[in-house]
Amino acid sequence: MELTARDSTNKVVAVVMLVLLVLLTMSLASNIILALQNKHLTSTREKIVTPMAYDAPFVISEANSSPAHMQMMALSFMALRLNISPETVDTQHQFLLGFVKPGAQPDFKVVLAQEAQRIKQNEVNSAFYQTQLQVFPADNRIDIRGVLKTWIGNGQPKTDLKHYSLVLAYQNGITSIVKFLEVNDDKQ
């Protein structure tokens, strides 16, 4: 009789341990599933934003941005680079460099430094007036056409039709400039 009571106690302990092990496994599995779902939800949750001075709202998430957001950022970058004077060129170019992708900064920094030197030497003021804008979300590219008015010293403004192409990158909620090129339409 003593032998059967001990066997019964061992069976009960074994069953209790097995049930606890199953509960622990289910708890670990559910925590892993919840952590993965939480990460997915936080990275894909979209926010609708309407910034000052822009009349159209745009949608962003940690992983993606909308064409309206790309358009707004491109127009802001265009203003920083092209709406300049000898007094503002250094500050605006420095601010613009903060948005350039780290791999593209050395080349872009040289181009901006040359532009700033010419602007200061010739006392150039310029303003860009956008006439056409096309967003290509699949390529993360924005083409902007417009009129660039340039004043050298106190002279009359010189008017040029310009076409610029911006390639942007959007990662982890941060927009950065990959390329900022002037397109020569004569060659096309």
Coordinates of C-alpha atoms in Angstrom, one line a residue:
M1 CA 0.0 0.0 0.0
E2 CA 2.9 2.3 0.8
L3 CA 4.3 1.7 -2.7
T4 CA 1.0 2.7 -4.5
A5 CA 0.6 5.9 -2.5
R6 CA 4.1 7.0 -3.4
D7 CA 3.4 6.2 -7.1
S8 CA 0.2 8.2 -7.0
T9 CA 2.0 11.2 -5.4
N10 CA 4.7 11.0 -8.1
K11 CA 2.0 10.9 -10.9
V12 CA 0.2 13.9 -9.4
V13 CA 3.5 15.9 -9.2
A14 CA 4.4 14.9 -12.7
V15 CA 1.0 16.0 -14.0
V16 CA 1.3 19.3 -12.1
M17 CA 4.8 19.9 -13.5
L18 CA 3.6 19.1 -17.0
V19 CA 0.7 21.5 -16.8
L20 CA 3.0 24.2 -15.4
L21 CA 5.4 23.6 -18.3
V22 CA 2.6 23.8 -20.9
L23 CA 1.4 27.1 -19.3
L24 CA 4.9 28.5 -19.3
T25 CA 5.3 27.6 -23.0
M26 CA 2.0 29.2 -23.9
S27 CA 2.9 32.3 -21.9
L28 CA 6.3 32.6 -23.7
A29 CA 4.6 32.1 -27.1
S30 CA 1.9 34.7 -26.5
N31 CA 4.5 37.2 -25.2
I32 CA 6.6 36.7 -28.4
I33 CA 3.5 37.1 -30.6
L34 CA 2.5 40.3 -28.8
A35 CA 6.0 41.7 -29.0
L36 CA 6.1 41.1 -32.8
Q37 CA 2.6 42.5 -33.3
N38 CA 3.5 45.6 -31.2
K39 CA 6.6 46.2 -33.3
H40 CA 4.6 45.9 -36.5
L41 CA 1.9 48.2 -35.3
T42 CA 4.3 50.9 -34.1
S43 CA 6.2 51.0 -37.4
T44 CA 3.2 51.0 -39.7
R45 CA 0.8 53.2 -37.7
E46 CA 0.0 56.2 -40.0
K47 CA -0.3 59.8 -38.8
I48 CA -2.1 62.5 -40.7
V49 CA -0.3 65.8 -40.4
T50 CA -1.2 69.3 -41.8
P51 CA 1.8 71.6 -41.3
M52 CA 1.8 75.4 -41.2
A53 CA 1.9 77.1 -44.6
Y54 CA 0.7 74.0 -46.5
D55 CA -3.0 73.4 -47.3
A56 CA -2.9 69.7 -47.9
P57 CA -2.6 67.1 -45.1
F58 CA -0.2 64.2 -45.7
V59 CA 0.2 60.7 -44.2
I60 CA 3.4 59.3 -42.7
S61 CA 4.4 56.3 -40.8
E62 CA 7.8 55.0 -39.5
A63 CA 8.2 53.0 -42.8
N64 CA 6.4 55.0 -45.5
S65 CA 5.5 58.6 -46.5
S66 CA 2.8 59.8 -48.8
P67 CA 3.4 61.7 -52.1
A68 CA 2.0 64.8 -50.4
H69 CA 4.7 64.6 -47.7
M70 CA 7.4 64.1 -50.4
Q71 CA 6.0 67.1 -52.2
M72 CA 6.1 69.3 -49.1
M73 CA 9.6 68.2 -48.2
A74 CA 10.9 68.9 -51.8
L75 CA 9.4 72.4 -51.8
S76 CA 11.0 73.1 -48.5
F77 CA 14.4 71.9 -49.7
M78 CA 14.0 73.9 -52.9
A79 CA 13.4 77.1 -50.8
L80 CA 16.4 76.4 -48.7
R81 CA 18.7 76.1 -51.7
L82 CA 17.3 78.6 -54.1
N83 CA 15.6 81.4 -52.2
I84 CA 18.9 83.0 -51.0
S85 CA 20.9 86.1 -50.5
P86 CA 24.5 86.7 -49.5
E87 CA 23.4 87.1 -45.9
T88 CA 21.3 83.9 -45.7
V89 CA 23.2 81.5 -47.9
D90 CA 25.5 80.0 -45.2
T91 CA 22.7 79.4 -42.7
Q92 CA 20.4 77.9 -45.3
H93 CA 23.0 75.6 -46.9
Q94 CA 24.1 74.4 -43.4
F95 CA 20.5 73.6 -42.5
L96 CA 20.0 71.8 -45.9
L97 CA 23.1 69.7 -45.3
G98 CA 21.5 68.4 -42.2
F99 CA 19.0 66.6 -44.4
V100 CA 21.5 65.1 -46.8
K101 CA 22.0 61.4 -46.6
P102 CA 25.5 60.8 -44.9
G103 CA 26.9 59.0 -48.0
A104 CA 26.0 61.9 -50.3
Q105 CA 27.3 64.7 -48.0
P106 CA 30.9 65.1 -49.2
D107 CA 30.0 65.8 -52.8
F108 CA 27.0 67.9 -51.9
K109 CA 29.0 70.0 -49.4
V110 CA 31.5 70.9 -52.1
V111 CA 28.7 72.0 -54.5
L112 CA 27.0 74.1 -51.9
A113 CA 30.3 75.7 -50.8
Q114 CA 31.0 76.7 -54.5
E115 CA 27.5 78.1 -54.8
A116 CA 27.9 80.1 -51.6
Q117 CA 31.2 81.6 -52.7
R118 CA 29.8 82.7 -56.0
I119 CA 26.7 84.2 -54.3
K120 CA 28.8 86.2 -51.8
Q121 CA 31.3 87.4 -54.4
N122 CA 28.7 88.6 -56.9
E123 CA 26.1 89.8 -54.4
V124 CA 23.5 87.4 -55.8
N125 CA 19.9 87.2 -54.6
S126 CA 17.6 84.6 -56.0
A127 CA 14.0 83.4 -55.7
F128 CA 12.4 80.3 -57.2
Y129 CA 8.8 80.2 -58.3
Q130 CA 7.5 76.7 -58.9
T131 CA 5.3 76.2 -61.9
Q132 CA 5.0 72.4 -62.2
L133 CA 5.6 69.6 -59.8
Q134 CA 5.5 65.8 -60.4
V135 CA 6.0 63.2 -57.7
F136 CA 7.1 59.7 -58.6
P137 CA 6.6 57.7 -55.3
A138 CA 7.9 54.4 -56.7
D139 CA 11.3 56.1 -57.4
N140 CA 11.2 58.5 -54.4
R141 CA 11.8 61.2 -57.0
I142 CA 10.2 64.7 -57.3
D143 CA 10.6 66.7 -60.5
I144 CA 10.1 70.5 -60.1
R145 CA 10.0 73.0 -62.8
G146 CA 9.8 76.7 -62.3
V147 CA 11.2 80.2 -62.8
L148 CA 14.4 81.2 -61.1
K149 CA 14.8 85.0 -60.8
T150 CA 18.3 86.2 -60.0
W151 CA 19.4 89.6 -59.1
I152 CA 23.1 90.4 -59.3
G153 CA 24.0 93.5 -57.2
N154 CA 21.4 96.2 -57.9
G155 CA 20.7 95.1 -61.5
Q156 CA 17.5 94.0 -63.2
P157 CA 16.4 90.4 -62.4
K158 CA 17.5 87.7 -64.8
T159 CA 14.8 85.1 -65.4
D160 CA 15.5 81.5 -66.2
L161 CA 13.3 78.4 -66.7
K162 CA 14.8 75.6 -64.5
H163 CA 14.1 72.0 -63.9
Y164 CA 15.3 70.2 -60.8
S165 CA 15.0 66.6 -59.7
L166 CA 15.2 65.5 -56.1
V167 CA 15.6 61.9 -54.9
L168 CA 14.6 61.5 -51.3
A169 CA 14.9 58.6 -48.9
Y170 CA 12.5 57.9 -46.0
Q171 CA 13.6 55.6 -43.2
N172 CA 12.5 55.4 -39.6
G173 CA 10.4 58.5 -40.0
I174 CA 13.3 60.6 -41.3
T175 CA 13.4 62.2 -44.7
S176 CA 16.8 62.7 -46.3
I177 CA 18.1 63.9 -49.6
V178 CA 19.9 61.4 -51.8
K179 CA 20.3 63.6 -54.9
F180 CA 19.5 67.2 -55.7
L181 CA 20.1 67.8 -59.4
E182 CA 19.5 70.4 -62.0
V183 CA 18.1 68.7 -65.1
N184 CA 19.2 70.1 -68.5
D185 CA 16.1 69.8 -70.7
D186 CA 18.0 70.7 -73.9
K187 CA 19.7 67.3 -74.0
Q188 CA 16.5 65.3 -73.7

